[in-house]
PDB file of C-alpha atoms in Angstrom:
ATOM      1  CA  MET A 219      -0.636  -0.343  -0.375  1.00  0.00           C
ATOM      2  CA  ARG A 220       0.846   3.244  -1.046  1.00  0.00           C
ATOM      3  CA  LYS A 221      -0.550   5.768   0.751  1.00  0.00           C
ATOM      4  CA  ILE A 222      -0.988   9.837  -0.439  1.00  0.00           C
ATOM      5  CA  ILE A 223      -1.051  12.337   2.460  1.00  0.00           C
ATOM      6  CA  VAL A 224      -4.226  14.078   1.761  1.00  0.00           C
ATOM      7  CA  LEU A 225      -2.978  18.280   2.614  1.00  0.00           C
ATOM      8  CA  ALA A 226      -5.966  19.262   0.087  1.00  0.00           C
ATOM      9  CA  MET A 227      -8.911  21.554   1.609  1.00  0.00           C
ATOM     10  CA  ALA A 228     -10.192  22.103  -1.410  1.00  0.00           C
ATOM     11  CA  LEU A 229     -11.624  25.719  -1.095  1.00  0.00           C
ATOM     12  CA  THR A 230     -10.817  27.874  -4.178  1.00  0.00           C
ATOM     13  CA  VAL A 231     -14.317  28.650  -5.144  1.00  0.00           C
ATOM     14  CA  THR A 232     -14.587  29.895  -0.914  1.00  0.00           C
ATOM     15  CA  SER A 233     -15.565  33.761  -2.363  1.00  0.00           C
ATOM     16  CA  ALA A 234     -13.159  36.478  -0.775  1.00  0.00           C
ATOM     17  CA  SER A 235     -15.487  38.673   1.093  1.00  0.00           C
ATOM     18  CA  VAL A 236     -15.568  36.027   3.436  1.00  0.00           C
ATOM     19  CA  ILE A 237     -11.927  37.311   4.986  1.00  0.00           C
ATOM     20  CA  SER A 238     -12.301  40.580   6.904  1.00  0.00           C
ATOM     21  CA  CYS A 239     -10.006  41.762   9.095  1.00  0.00           C
ATOM     22  CA  LYS A 240      -6.556  40.351   9.940  1.00  0.00           C
ATOM     23  CA  LYS A 241      -5.774  40.717  13.335  1.00  0.00           C
ATOM     24  CA  ASP A 242      -5.912  37.159  14.158  1.00  0.00           C
ATOM     25  CA  VAL A 243      -3.726  35.874  11.609  1.00  0.00           C
ATOM     26  CA  SER A 244      -0.574  33.852  12.281  1.00  0.00           C
ATOM     27  CA  THR A 245       2.534  35.573  11.317  1.00  0.00           C
ATOM     28  CA  LEU A 246       2.595  33.028   7.663  1.00  0.00           C
ATOM     29  CA  GLY A 247      -1.414  34.190   7.353  1.00  0.00           C
ATOM     30  CA  LYS A 248      -0.333  37.806   7.765  1.00  0.00           C
ATOM     31  CA  SER A 249       2.600  37.172   5.379  1.00  0.00           C
ATOM     32  CA  VAL A 250       0.393  35.143   2.272  1.00  0.00           C
ATOM     33  CA  LEU A 251      -2.199  38.418   2.766  1.00  0.00           C
ATOM     34  CA  ASN A 252       0.753  41.028   2.011  1.00  0.00           C
ATOM     35  CA  LEU A 253       1.423  39.452  -0.922  1.00  0.00           C
ATOM     36  CA  GLY A 254      -1.758  39.040  -2.395  1.00  0.00           C
ATOM     37  CA  GLY A 255      -4.562  38.474   0.081  1.00  0.00           C
ATOM     38  CA  ALA A 256      -7.248  35.820  -0.809  1.00  0.00           C
ATOM     39  CA  ASP A 257      -6.231  35.558  -4.793  1.00  0.00           C
ATOM     40  CA  GLU A 258      -2.457  34.633  -3.669  1.00  0.00           C
ATOM     41  CA  ALA A 259      -4.262  32.467  -0.447  1.00  0.00           C
ATOM     42  CA  ASN A 260      -6.697  30.508  -2.718  1.00  0.00           C
ATOM     43  CA  ALA A 261      -3.479  30.009  -5.676  1.00  0.00           C
ATOM     44  CA  ILE A 262      -1.522  28.640  -3.403  1.00  0.00           C
ATOM     45  CA  ILE A 263      -4.675  26.486  -1.865  1.00  0.00           C
ATOM     46  CA  GLU A 264      -5.670  25.656  -5.381  1.00  0.00           C
ATOM     47  CA  PHE A 265      -1.868  24.323  -6.324  1.00  0.00           C
ATOM     48  CA  ASN A 266      -2.382  22.083  -3.306  1.00  0.00           C
ATOM     49  CA  ASN A 267      -5.360  20.564  -4.060  1.00  0.00           C
ATOM     50  CA  ASN A 268      -3.946  20.340  -7.595  1.00  0.00           C
ATOM     51  CA  PHE A 269      -0.841  18.528  -6.909  1.00  0.00           C
ATOM     52  CA  VAL A 270      -1.920  15.911  -4.410  1.00  0.00           C
ATOM     53  CA  ASP A 271      -4.781  15.069  -7.116  1.00  0.00           C
ATOM     54  CA  SER A 272      -2.073  14.163  -9.396  1.00  0.00           C
ATOM     55  CA  TYR A 273       0.175  12.289  -7.056  1.00  0.00           C
ATOM     56  CA  LYS A 274      -2.560  10.054  -5.865  1.00  0.00           C
ATOM     57  CA  ASN A 275      -3.712   9.390  -9.536  1.00  0.00           C
ATOM     58  CA  THR A 276      -0.052   8.922 -10.854  1.00  0.00           C
ATOM     59  CA  SER A 277       1.489   6.479  -7.820  1.00  0.00           C
ATOM     60  CA  ARG A 278      -1.985   4.231  -8.614  1.00  0.00           C
ATOM     61  CA  HIS A 279      -0.932   4.668 -12.725  1.00  0.00           C
ATOM     62  CA  ILE A 280       2.455   3.932 -11.164  1.00  0.00           C
ATOM     63  CA  GLU A 281       1.993   1.080  -9.123  1.00  0.00           C
ATOM     64  CA  SER A 282       0.250  -0.924 -11.827  1.00  0.00           C
ATOM     65  CA  ILE A 283       2.977   0.076 -13.906  1.00  0.00           C
ATOM     66  CA  LEU A 284       4.947  -2.062 -11.289  1.00  0.00           C
ATOM     67  CA  ARG A 285       3.101  -4.779 -11.043  1.00  0.00           C
ATOM     68  CA  TYR A 286       2.781  -4.707 -14.759  1.00  0.00           C
ATOM     69  CA  ALA A 287       6.415  -4.849 -14.987  1.00  0.00           C
ATOM     70  CA  ASP A 288       6.835  -8.065 -12.338  1.00  0.00           C
ATOM     71  CA  GLU A 289       4.585 -10.050 -14.092  1.00  0.00           C
ATOM     72  CA  ALA A 290       6.498  -9.417 -17.243  1.00  0.00           C
ATOM     73  CA  VAL A 291       9.790 -10.319 -15.753  1.00  0.00           C
ATOM     74  CA  ALA A 292       8.338 -12.964 -14.617  1.00  0.00           C
ATOM     75  CA  LYS A 293       6.763 -14.625 -17.951  1.00  0.00           C
ATOM     76  CA  ALA A 294       9.947 -13.430 -19.907  1.00  0.00           C
ATOM     77  CA  LYS A 295      12.688 -16.062 -17.765  1.00  0.00           C
ATOM     78  CA  GLY A 296       9.768 -18.624 -18.605  1.00  0.00           C
ATOM     79  CA  GLY A 297       7.404 -18.280 -16.266  1.00  0.00           C
ATOM     80  CA  ASN A 298       3.062 -18.946 -16.182  1.00  0.00           C
ATOM     81  CA  ALA A 299       2.659 -15.170 -14.913  1.00  0.00           C
ATOM     82  CA  MET A 300      -0.170 -13.748 -15.885  1.00  0.00           C
ATOM     83  CA  ILE A 301       0.339 -10.159 -17.570  1.00  0.00           C
ATOM     84  CA  MET A 302      -2.486  -7.102 -16.171  1.00  0.00           C
ATOM     85  CA  PRO A 303      -3.065  -4.751 -18.763  1.00  0.00           C
ATOM     86  CA  VAL A 304      -2.617  -1.843 -17.270  1.00  0.00           C
ATOM     87  CA  ILE A 305      -5.522   1.334 -18.177  1.00  0.00           C
ATOM     88  CA  GLY A 306      -4.360   4.803 -18.844  1.00  0.00           C
ATOM     89  CA  SER A 307      -4.124   7.541 -16.832  1.00  0.00           C
ATOM     90  CA  MET A 308      -5.033  10.554 -17.674  1.00  0.00           C
ATOM     91  CA  ASP A 309      -3.707  13.322 -15.155  1.00  0.00           C
ATOM     92  CA  TYR A 310      -6.411  16.272 -15.815  1.00  0.00           C
ATOM     93  CA  ALA A 311      -4.909  17.835 -12.359  1.00  0.00           C
ATOM     94  CA  PHE A 312      -1.316  18.298 -13.400  1.00  0.00           C
ATOM     95  CA  SER A 313      -1.906  19.768 -16.074  1.00  0.00           C
ATOM     96  CA  LYS A 314      -3.585  22.576 -14.822  1.00  0.00           C
ATOM     97  CA  ILE A 315      -0.417  23.252 -12.838  1.00  0.00           C
ATOM     98  CA  LYS A 316       1.254  26.160 -14.204  1.00  0.00           C
ATOM     99  CA  GLU A 317       3.489  27.389 -11.694  1.00  0.00           C
ATOM    100  CA  ILE A 318       4.109  27.429  -8.244  1.00  0.00           C
ATOM    101  CA  PRO A 319       2.309  30.019  -6.591  1.00  0.00           C
ATOM    102  CA  SER A 320       4.825  33.419  -5.181  1.00  0.00           C
ATOM    103  CA  GLY A 321       2.873  32.655  -1.953  1.00  0.00           C
ATOM    104  CA  PHE A 322       5.237  30.066  -1.103  1.00  0.00           C
ATOM    105  CA  GLU A 323       7.969  32.153  -1.060  1.00  0.00           C
ATOM    106  CA  LYS A 324      11.513  31.129   0.400  1.00  0.00           C
ATOM    107  CA  ASP A 325      10.667  27.842  -0.171  1.00  0.00           C
ATOM    108  CA  LYS A 326       9.489  28.535  -3.727  1.00  0.00           C
ATOM    109  CA  THR A 327      13.081  27.067  -5.183  1.00  0.00           C
ATOM    110  CA  ALA A 328      13.202  24.197  -3.092  1.00  0.00           C
ATOM    111  CA  ILE A 329       9.377  23.138  -3.932  1.00  0.00           C
ATOM    112  CA  GLU A 330       9.738  24.046  -7.463  1.00  0.00           C
ATOM    113  CA  ALA A 331      13.012  21.577  -8.072  1.00  0.00           C
ATOM    114  CA  ASP A 332      11.374  19.191  -6.092  1.00  0.00           C
ATOM    115  CA  PHE A 333       8.808  19.726  -8.829  1.00  0.00           C
ATOM    116  CA  ASN A 334      10.380  19.037 -11.320  1.00  0.00           C
ATOM    117  CA  ILE A 335      12.251  15.881 -10.055  1.00  0.00           C
ATOM    118  CA  TYR A 336       8.854  14.353  -9.810  1.00  0.00           C
ATOM    119  CA  LYS A 337       7.789  15.805 -13.736  1.00  0.00           C
ATOM    120  CA  ALA A 338      10.986  14.415 -15.251  1.00  0.00           C
ATOM    121  CA  LYS A 339      10.222  11.243 -13.218  1.00  0.00           C
ATOM    122  CA  LYS A 340       6.710  10.566 -14.612  1.00  0.00           C
ATOM    123  CA  GLU A 341       7.638  11.549 -18.161  1.00  0.00           C
ATOM    124  CA  SER A 342      10.320   9.445 -17.808  1.00  0.00           C
ATOM    125  CA  ILE A 343       8.392   6.271 -16.179  1.00  0.00           C
ATOM    126  CA  GLU A 344       5.902   6.582 -19.065  1.00  0.00           C
ATOM    127  CA  LYS A 345       8.655   5.786 -22.084  1.00  0.00           C
ATOM    128  CA  LYS A 346      10.187   2.758 -20.074  1.00  0.00           C
ATOM    129  CA  PHE A 347       6.371   1.206 -19.455  1.00  0.00           C
ATOM    130  CA  GLU A 348       6.269   1.675 -23.371  1.00  0.00           C
ATOM    131  CA  GLU A 349       9.429   0.505 -23.672  1.00  0.00           C
ATOM    132  CA  LEU A 350       8.435  -2.786 -21.801  1.00  0.00           C
ATOM    133  CA  LYS A 351       5.943  -3.068 -23.695  1.00  0.00           C
ATOM    134  CA  SER A 352       6.781  -3.301 -26.778  1.00  0.00           C
ATOM    135  CA  TYR A 353       9.414  -5.750 -26.199  1.00  0.00           C
ATOM    136  CA  MET A 354       6.623  -7.649 -24.652  1.00  0.00           C
ATOM    137  CA  ASN A 355       3.650  -7.847 -26.548  1.00  0.00           C
ATOM    138  CA  SER A 356       6.378  -8.583 -29.926  1.00  0.00           C
ATOM    139  CA  GLU A 357       8.268 -11.232 -27.521  1.00  0.00           C
ATOM    140  CA  ASP A 358      11.193 -10.016 -27.832  1.00  0.00           C
ATOM    141  CA  TYR A 359      12.114 -11.660 -24.536  1.00  0.00           C
ATOM    142  CA  LYS A 360      12.652 -14.897 -26.572  1.00  0.00           C
ATOM    143  CA  ASP A 361      15.591 -13.608 -27.955  1.00  0.00           C
ATOM    144  CA  ASP A 362      17.620 -12.111 -24.859  1.00  0.00           C
ATOM    145  CA  LYS A 363      15.598 -14.331 -21.565  1.00  0.00           C
ATOM    146  CA  GLY A 364      14.219 -11.717 -20.366  1.00  0.00           C
ATOM    147  CA  ALA A 365      17.246  -9.879 -19.602  1.00  0.00           C
ATOM    148  CA  LYS A 366      15.929  -6.641 -21.407  1.00  0.00           C
ATOM    149  CA  ALA A 367      12.455  -6.748 -19.180  1.00  0.00           C
ATOM    150  CA  ASP A 368      15.393  -6.805 -16.100  1.00  0.00           C
ATOM    151  CA  ALA A 369      17.048  -4.094 -16.889  1.00  0.00           C
ATOM    152  CA  ILE A 370      14.130  -2.045 -17.909  1.00  0.00           C
ATOM    153  CA  THR A 371      12.076  -2.786 -14.975  1.00  0.00           C
ATOM    154  CA  LYS A 372      15.235  -1.750 -12.459  1.00  0.00           C
ATOM    155  CA  ASP A 373      14.803   1.524 -14.166  1.00  0.00           C
ATOM    156  CA  ILE A 374      10.994   1.538 -13.305  1.00  0.00           C
ATOM    157  CA  GLU A 375      11.457   1.420 -10.087  1.00  0.00           C
ATOM    158  CA  THR A 376      14.528   3.724  -9.112  1.00  0.00           C
ATOM    159  CA  GLU A 377      12.398   5.484 -10.580  1.00  0.00           C
ATOM    160  CA  ALA A 378       9.191   5.411  -9.181  1.00  0.00           C
ATOM    161  CA  GLN A 379      11.133   5.809  -5.973  1.00  0.00           C
ATOM    162  CA  ALA A 380      12.707   8.436  -7.301  1.00  0.00           C
ATOM    163  CA  LEU A 381       9.077  10.797  -7.927  1.00  0.00           C
ATOM    164  CA  PHE A 382       7.670   8.791  -4.854  1.00  0.00           C
ATOM    165  CA  THR A 383      10.319  10.783  -2.706  1.00  0.00           C
ATOM    166  CA  SER A 384      10.124  14.055  -4.869  1.00  0.00           C
ATOM    167  CA  GLY A 385       6.467  14.083  -4.236  1.00  0.00           C
ATOM    168  CA  GLU A 386       6.699  13.308  -0.451  1.00  0.00           C
ATOM    169  CA  ASN A 387       8.934  15.642  -0.187  1.00  0.00           C
ATOM    170  CA  VAL A 388       6.686  18.672  -2.277  1.00  0.00           C
ATOM    171  CA  ILE A 389       3.970  17.949  -0.154  1.00  0.00           C
ATOM    172  CA  ALA A 390       5.654  18.160   3.357  1.00  0.00           C
ATOM    173  CA  LYS A 391       7.410  22.101   2.166  1.00  0.00           C
ATOM    174  CA  ILE A 392       3.862  23.359   0.980  1.00  0.00           C
ATOM    175  CA  LYS A 393       1.666  22.268   4.098  1.00  0.00           C
ATOM    176  CA  PRO A 394       2.998  25.238   5.973  1.00  0.00           C
ATOM    177  CA  ALA A 395       1.828  27.792   3.627  1.00  0.00           C
ATOM    178  CA  THR A 396      -1.362  26.027   2.775  1.00  0.00           C
ATOM    179  CA  ASP A 397      -1.871  25.467   6.371  1.00  0.00           C
ATOM    180  CA  ALA A 398      -1.378  29.491   6.302  1.00  0.00           C
ATOM    181  CA  ALA A 399      -3.581  29.766   2.975  1.00  0.00           C
ATOM    182  CA  GLU A 400      -6.625  27.968   4.914  1.00  0.00           C
ATOM    183  CA  GLU A 401      -6.583  30.102   8.173  1.00  0.00           C
ATOM    184  CA  VAL A 402      -6.664  33.613   5.505  1.00  0.00           C
ATOM    185  CA  ILE A 403      -9.122  31.678   3.807  1.00  0.00           C
ATOM    186  CA  LEU A 404     -11.473  29.977   6.535  1.00  0.00           C
ATOM    187  CA  LYS A 405     -10.745  33.278   9.116  1.00  0.00           C
ATOM    188  CA  ASP A 406     -14.173  34.585   9.332  1.00  0.00           C
ATOM    189  CA  HIS A 407     -15.842  30.797   7.723  1.00  0.00           C
ATOM    190  CA  PRO A 408     -19.183  29.764   8.467  1.00  0.00           C
ATOM    191  CA  MET A 409     -17.831  25.825   8.806  1.00  0.00           C
ATOM    192  CA  LYS A 410     -14.160  26.562   9.867  1.00  0.00           C
ATOM    193  CA  ASP A 411     -15.528  24.578  13.610  1.00  0.00           C
ATOM    194  CA  TYR A 412     -15.938  22.053  11.504  1.00  0.00           C
ATOM    195  CA  ILE A 413     -13.318  21.880   8.871  1.00  0.00           C
ATOM    196  CA  MET A 414     -10.448  21.988  10.902  1.00  0.00           C
ATOM    197  CA  SER A 415     -11.884  19.559  13.289  1.00  0.00           C
ATOM    198  CA  SER A 416     -11.975  17.464  10.174  1.00  0.00           C
ATOM    199  CA  LYS A 417      -8.758  18.068   9.388  1.00  0.00           C
ATOM    200  CA  ASN A 418      -7.306  16.725  12.670  1.00  0.00           C
ATOM    201  CA  VAL A 419      -9.320  13.435  11.886  1.00  0.00           C
ATOM    202  CA  MET A 420      -7.749  13.957   8.697  1.00  0.00           C
ATOM    203  CA  ASN A 421      -4.684  14.639  10.127  1.00  0.00           C
ATOM    204  CA  SER A 422      -4.511  12.055  13.093  1.00  0.00           C
ATOM    205  CA  LEU A 423      -5.344   9.099  10.295  1.00  0.00           C
ATOM    206  CA  ASP A 424      -2.583   9.839   8.308  1.00  0.00           C
ATOM    207  CA  SER A 425      -0.894   9.965  11.420  1.00  0.00           C
ATOM    208  CA  ASN A 426      -1.869   6.337  11.893  1.00  0.00           C
ATOM    209  CA  ILE A 427      -1.404   5.002   7.899  1.00  0.00           C
ATOM    210  CA  ASP A 428       2.281   5.749   8.351  1.00  0.00           C
ATOM    211  CA  VAL A 429       2.077   3.624  11.199  1.00  0.00           C
ATOM    212  CA  LEU A 430       1.097   1.116   8.788  1.00  0.00           C
ATOM    213  CA  ASP A 431       2.712   1.578   6.144  1.00  0.00           C
ATOM    214  CA  LYS A 432       5.625   0.930   8.001  1.00  0.00           C
ATOM    215  CA  GLN A 433       4.830  -1.904   9.746  1.00  0.00           C
ATOM    216  CA  TYR A 434       3.275  -3.788   7.089  1.00  0.00           C
ATOM    217  CA  SER A 435       6.935  -4.032   5.102  1.00  0.00           C
ATOM    218  CA  GLY A 436       8.552  -4.763   8.766  1.00  0.00           C
ATOM    219  CA  LYS A 437       7.667  -6.148  12.380  1.00  0.00           C
ATOM    220  CA  PHE A 438       4.103  -5.450  13.823  1.00  0.00           C
ATOM    221  CA  SER A 439       3.909  -3.478  17.092  1.00  0.00           C
ATOM    222  CA  GLU A 440       0.580  -4.475  18.431  1.00  0.00           C
ATOM    223  CA  ALA A 441       1.375  -1.586  21.005  1.00  0.00           C
ATOM    224  CA  GLU A 442       2.692   1.364  18.171  1.00  0.00           C
ATOM    225  CA  VAL A 443      -0.689   0.668  16.593  1.00  0.00           C
ATOM    226  CA  GLN A 444      -3.424   0.473  19.554  1.00  0.00           C
ATOM    227  CA  LYS A 445      -1.906   4.265  20.571  1.00  0.00           C
ATOM    228  CA  LYS A 446      -2.084   5.478  17.003  1.00  0.00           C
ATOM    229  CA  TYR A 447      -5.782   3.794  17.286  1.00  0.00           C
ATOM    230  CA  ASP A 448      -7.417   5.626  19.914  1.00  0.00           C
ATOM    231  CA  GLU A 449      -5.523   8.970  18.714  1.00  0.00           C
ATOM    232  CA  LEU A 450      -7.938   8.652  16.350  1.00  0.00           C
ATOM    233  CA  ALA A 451     -10.704   7.096  17.894  1.00  0.00           C
ATOM    234  CA  LYS A 452     -11.095  10.050  20.165  1.00  0.00           C
ATOM    235  CA  THR A 453     -10.494  12.987  16.965  1.00  0.00           C
ATOM    236  CA  VAL A 454     -13.194  10.531  15.201  1.00  0.00           C
ATOM    237  CA  GLU A 455     -15.341  10.589  18.493  1.00  0.00           C
ATOM    238  CA  ALA A 456     -14.826  14.937  19.560  1.00  0.00           C
ATOM    239  CA  ASN A 457     -15.724  15.262  15.513  1.00  0.00           C
ATOM    240  CA  SER A 458     -18.653  13.701  15.664  1.00  0.00           C
ATOM    241  CA  LYS A 459     -19.830  15.119  18.814  1.00  0.00           C
ATOM    242  CA  LEU A 460     -20.203  18.398  16.654  1.00  0.00           C
ATOM    243  CA  GLU A 461     -23.456  19.068  16.002  1.00  0.00           C
ATOM    244  CA  PHE A 462     -23.493  20.857  13.056  1.00  0.00           C
ATOM    245  CA  ASN A 463     -25.343  24.188  13.392  1.00  0.00           C
ATOM    246  CA  VAL A 464     -24.522  26.937  10.759  1.00  0.00           C
ATOM    247  CA  LYS A 465     -27.172  29.328  10.290  1.00  0.00           C
ATOM    248  CA  ASP A 466     -26.005  30.556   6.539  1.00  0.00           C
ATOM    249  CA  PRO A 467     -28.716  28.485   4.274  1.00  0.00           C
ATOM    250  CA  GLN A 468     -26.375  27.982   1.541  1.00  0.00           C
ATOM    251  CA  TYR A 469     -24.473  25.638   4.054  1.00  0.00           C
ATOM    252  CA  SER A 470     -27.454  23.740   5.627  1.00  0.00           C
ATOM    253  CA  TYR A 471     -26.788  20.940   2.398  1.00  0.00           C
ATOM    254  CA  LYS A 472     -23.339  20.307   4.217  1.00  0.00           C
ATOM    255  CA  LYS A 473     -24.378  18.415   7.244  1.00  0.00           C
ATOM    256  CA  SER A 474     -24.811  15.149   5.981  1.00  0.00           C
ATOM    257  CA  LEU A 475     -21.821  15.948   4.412  1.00  0.00           C
ATOM    258  CA  PHE A 476     -20.264  15.849   7.346  1.00  0.00           C
ATOM    259  CA  GLU A 477     -22.646  13.690   9.245  1.00  0.00           C
ATOM    260  CA  SER A 478     -21.260  10.841   6.600  1.00  0.00           C
ATOM    261  CA  PHE A 479     -17.573  12.101   6.910  1.00  0.00           C
ATOM    262  CA  ASN A 480     -17.948  11.263  10.286  1.00  0.00           C
ATOM    263  CA  LYS A 481     -20.201   7.754   9.952  1.00  0.00           C
ATOM    264  CA  SER A 482     -16.903   6.882   7.018  1.00  0.00           C
ATOM    265  CA  ALA A 483     -14.614   7.485   9.804  1.00  0.00           C
ATOM    266  CA  SER A 484     -16.215   5.461  12.184  1.00  0.00           C
ATOM    267  CA  SER A 485     -16.372   2.666   9.238  1.00  0.00           C
ATOM    268  CA  PHE A 486     -11.994   2.796   9.766  1.00  0.00           C
ATOM    269  CA  LEU A 487     -12.154   2.341  13.228  1.00  0.00           C
ATOM    270  CA  ASP A 488     -13.882  -0.940  11.874  1.00  0.00           C
ATOM    271  CA  THR A 489     -11.777  -1.490  10.055  1.00  0.00           C
ATOM    272  CA  TYR A 490      -8.716  -0.785  11.930  1.00  0.00           C
ATOM    273  CA  ARG A 491      -9.645  -3.104  15.113  1.00  0.00           C
ATOM    274  CA  LYS A 492      -9.764  -6.180  12.236  1.00  0.00           C
ATOM    275  CA  LEU A 493      -6.173  -5.297  11.541  1.00  0.00           C
ATOM    276  CA  ILE A 494      -5.377  -5.734  14.959  1.00  0.00           C
ATOM    277  CA  ARG A 495      -6.905  -8.449  15.358  1.00  0.00           C
ATOM    278  CA  ASN A 496      -5.708 -10.895  12.887  1.00  0.00           C
ATOM    279  CA  ALA A 497      -1.946  -9.011  12.206  1.00  0.00           C
ATOM    280  CA  LYS A 498      -1.824  -9.748  16.184  1.00  0.00           C
ATOM    281  CA  ASP A 499      -2.698 -13.125  15.593  1.00  0.00           C
ATOM    282  CA  ALA A 500      -0.691 -13.914  12.537  1.00  0.00           C
ATOM    283  CA  GLY A 501       2.809 -11.407  13.631  1.00  0.00           C
ATOM    284  CA  LYS A 502       1.559  -9.476  10.719  1.00  0.00           C
ATOM    285  CA  ILE A 503      -0.018  -7.376   8.478  1.00  0.00           C
ATOM    286  CA  SER A 504      -1.445  -9.143   5.765  1.00  0.00           C
ATOM    287  CA  ASP A 505      -1.678  -8.337   2.460  1.00  0.00           C
ATOM    288  CA  SER A 506      -6.149  -8.628   2.905  1.00  0.00           C
ATOM    289  CA  ASP A 507      -6.167  -6.409   5.787  1.00  0.00           C
ATOM    290  CA  ILE A 508      -4.057  -3.803   4.056  1.00  0.00           C
ATOM    291  CA  LYS A 509      -6.184  -3.520   0.827  1.00  0.00           C
ATOM    292  CA  GLN A 510      -9.484  -3.248   3.385  1.00  0.00           C
ATOM    293  CA  ILE A 511      -7.486  -0.551   5.221  1.00  0.00           C
ATOM    294  CA  ASP A 512      -6.249   1.588   1.737  1.00  0.00           C
ATOM    295  CA  SER A 513     -10.014   1.143   0.436  1.00  0.00           C
ATOM    296  CA  ALA A 514     -11.124   2.580   4.093  1.00  0.00           C
ATOM    297  CA  TYR A 515      -9.159   5.127   3.220  1.00  0.00           C
ATOM    298  CA  GLU A 516     -10.039   6.052   0.372  1.00  0.00           C
ATOM    299  CA  SER A 517     -14.190   5.851   1.595  1.00  0.00           C
ATOM    300  CA  VAL A 518     -12.939   8.818   4.109  1.00  0.00           C
ATOM    301  CA  LEU A 519     -10.616  10.492   2.540  1.00  0.00           C
ATOM    302  CA  ASN A 520     -13.885  11.109  -0.329  1.00  0.00           C
ATOM    303  CA  SER A 521     -16.201  12.009   2.075  1.00  0.00           C
ATOM    304  CA  TYR A 522     -13.974  14.425   3.389  1.00  0.00           C
ATOM    305  CA  ASN A 523     -12.804  16.108  -0.030  1.00  0.00           C
ATOM    306  CA  SER A 524     -16.964  15.832  -0.578  1.00  0.00           C
ATOM    307  CA  PHE A 525     -17.344  17.561   2.472  1.00  0.00           C
ATOM    308  CA  VAL A 526     -14.579  20.487   2.330  1.00  0.00           C
ATOM    309  CA  LYS A 527     -15.542  21.264  -1.355  1.00  0.00           C
TER     310      LYS A 527
END
């Protein structure tokens, strides 16, 4: 499982008119305001949303390519592997990114460097994948006993790791400015309390997935996982206890979305408890349980994005 850390608060459509008095905004938030106010804040959030969406879709696509490559190597070397086709991925979010917003200030150059690596590796992997497909479709592996398939696969794995590293670097580096931009946009937003509380749930959930990612490929520690589970359960409970009471009628439909998000988070906890129980008995996290927790994570994420958009 490759978890995509989601920091996006999809508020690009929030009206600039909600920003009035700026006196309680953080230092970084003030910096965003000085650079261009709501427009700059929205530019930062839009970049964040587009990049996170791109990274999420690209990671899934590359994981499919890696599975294809593994199957291709096995078949090229005489095995009976069934090669599953890779469905093309249209990365619309990536095409929306035209530049790195100036609101990132001193981090802009570093973000740009990682973004360019991400872009280059993304293109390189696609080219190598096309080369591997051609090699397999023409059955050229019969001439070199799969040597080229092995070499291309190793190249793809190396490029994929570089892409994942650069992608995670971008997400980590844009977080401070994105949080500040959200602070600006949400300053007087009627749903601020509910959005920030729900974001706390997502942050805790991401922290839990980090632990599961690590233990999936290593040794399972019940104590460590249980501690993270308990932290998440508390944030989910606190969010669920919030009574959605936004007087502005234009947000009345958000109540059902807020409740849906909390139900998804609660269902994630159900799946999580099962994983802990099974892993405790087996001494490790199984592939089936990690797939189920990944699916549960996606459900929470989708509910969250529907609520905050």
